[in-house]
């Protein structure tokens, strides 16, 4: 899971990073509304935590822009003002949840889990991600064919961390063409340094795994754009 935190309190950001790292959640931080515009309009995050009061552009104004650009990423609006009017303003402008500062990290994590459990284009199956005949566990990086997961079975493979993050991104956007640059940002991070051939290498590995499992799913190259996870016709 990858979360974008838009928050100008750098000390709070450091605290959140330590907590999220402990729970295996990847985080990126932005400290102003204007800087956040570059990040929020790319579909690389599973959730956004947005501070109500930001320098340059406040959280509500940024929230409006995000939703006007048809970005549907779940957003938790965090604010130090606990009033009914503030909650209404946040929810009416597109926030999915509302949290008053200072908040308990346990409650924040619970709200994140609740929002990320909402079904998208895939089947919801506990902590598993599924598409067509594939079943993938982000918790332990195991990829298998549905219904075949016994220990020692040749229908179950353990992926490397990079392979797992890449496959998770595809599974979260099945039947969608994903641009190479978006994949770089999601898998290696917005500021990650990666050679162009690295992505092709990991695509090769994933395709090899799919062939080994004899899955109906394939990763198709969309020339000049990127890749697409789809089922064979």
XYZ file of C-alpha atoms in Angstrom:
233
model
C 0.000 0.000 0.000
C 1.219 3.503 -0.815
C -0.149 6.654 0.856
C 0.347 10.323 0.022
C 0.374 12.627 3.055
C -0.172 16.326 2.362
C 0.854 17.992 5.609
C 2.961 21.073 6.413
C 3.913 19.924 9.945
C 7.225 18.202 9.191
C 7.572 16.818 12.722
C 4.177 15.118 12.399
C 5.275 13.733 9.018
C 8.350 12.161 10.608
C 6.179 10.556 13.295
C 3.730 9.216 10.736
C 6.542 7.820 8.583
C 7.918 5.818 11.510
C 4.472 4.417 12.288
C 3.636 3.588 8.677
C 7.043 1.994 8.064
C 6.388 -0.247 11.063
C 3.117 -1.388 9.473
C 4.636 -1.938 6.018
C 2.942 1.103 4.437
C 4.932 3.156 1.923
C 4.529 6.927 2.236
C 5.300 10.069 0.268
C 5.053 13.532 1.805
C 4.207 16.946 0.355
C 4.171 20.090 2.493
C 2.062 22.532 0.439
C -1.090 22.450 -1.630
C 0.569 23.716 -4.806
C 3.321 21.083 -4.660
C 0.691 18.412 -4.037
C -1.012 19.043 -7.383
C 1.765 17.206 -9.226
C 1.271 14.078 -7.108
C -2.476 13.826 -6.584
C -3.475 13.816 -10.245
C -1.542 10.603 -10.944
C -3.265 7.322 -9.948
C -0.360 5.877 -7.976
C -1.676 6.142 -4.417
C -4.091 3.907 -2.547
C -5.109 6.710 -0.166
C -4.429 10.391 0.557
C -4.286 12.058 3.978
C -4.951 15.774 3.429
C -4.422 18.518 6.008
C -7.173 21.147 6.098
C -4.808 24.093 6.659
C -1.967 24.288 4.137
C 0.297 27.131 2.961
C -0.524 28.538 -0.463
C -3.688 26.533 -1.026
C -5.942 25.239 1.726
C -7.111 21.636 1.929
C -10.675 22.313 0.782
C -9.520 24.127 -2.362
C -7.114 21.293 -3.151
C -9.846 18.747 -2.467
C -12.115 20.446 -5.020
C -9.382 20.361 -7.672
C -8.668 16.689 -6.999
C -12.306 15.685 -7.461
C -12.823 18.012 -10.454
C -9.992 16.107 -12.159
C -11.865 12.830 -11.605
C -9.297 11.475 -9.149
C -11.233 8.963 -7.045
C -8.480 8.017 -4.575
C -9.909 7.782 -1.020
C -9.107 10.921 0.995
C -9.019 11.443 4.759
C -9.252 15.134 5.648
C -7.352 15.998 8.827
C -8.051 19.251 10.692
C -7.524 20.876 14.053
C -11.011 22.430 13.909
C -13.701 20.148 15.329
C -16.988 21.610 14.164
C -20.028 20.367 12.282
C -19.504 23.044 9.618
C -15.926 21.866 8.986
C -17.037 18.255 8.627
C -19.826 19.184 6.233
C -17.456 21.296 4.107
C -14.949 18.477 3.865
C -17.436 15.737 3.070
C -19.441 17.872 0.628
C -16.280 18.659 -1.333
C -15.219 15.058 -1.760
C -13.506 13.797 1.396
C -14.235 10.153 2.240
C -13.513 10.519 5.949
C -12.693 13.160 8.533
C -10.209 13.071 11.425
C -9.635 15.713 14.106
C -6.097 16.576 15.228
C -4.414 15.465 17.344
C -5.488 11.970 16.339
C -4.537 8.562 17.644
C -2.388 6.582 15.185
C -4.414 3.444 15.938
C -7.627 5.161 14.892
C -5.949 6.553 11.761
C -4.756 3.075 10.757
C -8.244 1.662 11.362
C -9.798 4.323 9.121
C -7.199 3.604 6.421
C -8.015 -0.106 6.562
C -11.739 0.608 6.369
C -11.416 2.874 3.314
C -9.050 0.511 1.485
C -11.418 -2.424 2.027
C -13.970 -0.785 -0.240
C -14.280 -2.884 -3.406
C -12.909 -1.480 -6.653
C -12.724 -3.407 -9.926
C -11.554 -6.631 -8.292
C -13.194 -9.219 -6.108
C -12.815 -8.622 -2.384
C -11.431 -11.776 -0.790
C -10.048 -10.956 2.639
C -6.534 -9.635 2.152
C -6.204 -11.306 -1.258
C -6.276 -9.574 -4.619
C -7.928 -11.569 -7.408
C -8.436 -11.192 -11.136
C -9.696 -13.915 -13.471
C -7.905 -17.115 -12.318
C -5.181 -15.320 -10.322
C -4.986 -14.946 -6.557
C -2.311 -12.786 -4.965
C -1.465 -12.124 -1.312
C 0.200 -8.705 -0.806
C 1.013 -9.760 2.757
C 3.398 -12.576 1.817
C 3.972 -12.001 -1.942
C 2.445 -15.369 -2.899
C 0.863 -15.732 -6.346
C -1.321 -18.709 -7.175
C -4.175 -19.995 -9.273
C -7.532 -19.811 -7.463
C -8.296 -22.893 -5.463
C -4.757 -24.289 -5.775
C -2.636 -23.135 -2.852
C -1.476 -26.259 -1.042
C 2.124 -26.207 0.277
C 4.507 -27.580 -2.311
C 2.069 -27.101 -5.165
C 3.541 -25.975 -8.492
C 0.564 -23.643 -8.811
C 1.928 -21.251 -6.178
C 4.888 -18.888 -6.578
C 6.625 -16.524 -4.167
C 7.498 -13.158 -5.746
C 10.270 -10.731 -4.934
C 9.246 -7.455 -3.306
C 9.621 -5.455 -6.533
C 7.684 -8.062 -8.517
C 4.964 -8.008 -5.851
C 4.584 -4.212 -5.894
C 4.431 -4.203 -9.691
C 1.867 -7.006 -9.837
C -0.228 -5.364 -7.106
C -0.428 -2.188 -9.189
C -1.602 -4.162 -12.228
C -4.182 -6.035 -10.143
C -5.535 -2.762 -8.782
C -6.075 -1.562 -12.372
C -7.030 -4.610 -14.471
C -8.015 -4.019 -18.099
C -6.492 -0.532 -17.956
C -3.507 0.668 -19.975
C -0.876 1.919 -17.522
C 1.690 4.390 -18.832
C 5.330 3.546 -18.209
C 5.911 6.750 -16.242
C 2.984 6.005 -13.922
C 4.351 2.523 -13.312
C 7.771 3.976 -12.504
C 6.191 6.383 -10.023
C 4.055 3.698 -8.361
C 6.722 1.006 -8.112
C 9.938 3.006 -7.663
C 8.450 6.177 -6.157
C 8.101 9.720 -7.581
C 11.772 10.471 -6.927
C 13.124 6.993 -7.568
C 16.048 6.587 -9.957
C 15.426 3.694 -12.347
C 16.847 2.742 -15.711
C 14.336 2.304 -18.506
C 15.218 -1.365 -18.965
C 14.467 -2.243 -15.344
C 10.721 -2.149 -15.905
C 11.006 -4.396 -18.953
C 13.027 -6.878 -16.906
C 10.367 -7.116 -14.207
C 7.613 -7.379 -16.813
C 9.553 -10.324 -18.266
C 9.709 -11.967 -14.822
C 5.968 -11.521 -14.231
C 5.124 -12.922 -17.661
C 7.317 -15.918 -16.925
C 5.470 -16.487 -13.633
C 2.102 -16.303 -15.392
C 3.259 -18.884 -17.940
C 4.538 -21.146 -15.165
C 1.136 -21.000 -13.469
C -0.567 -21.530 -16.852
C -2.799 -18.558 -16.069
C -5.290 -17.070 -18.522
C -4.006 -13.622 -17.533
C -1.340 -11.871 -19.557
C 0.503 -8.552 -19.554
C 0.139 -6.966 -22.968
C 2.524 -4.343 -24.322
C 0.725 -1.222 -25.540
C 3.336 0.230 -27.877
C 4.302 3.808 -27.194
C 2.344 3.907 -23.924
C 2.949 1.095 -21.446
C 1.346 -2.168 -20.373
C -2.069 -3.673 -19.720
C -3.140 -6.618 -17.523
C -5.909 -8.576 -19.219
C -7.297 -12.061 -19.752
C -6.710 -14.020 -22.929
C -9.792 -14.136 -25.154
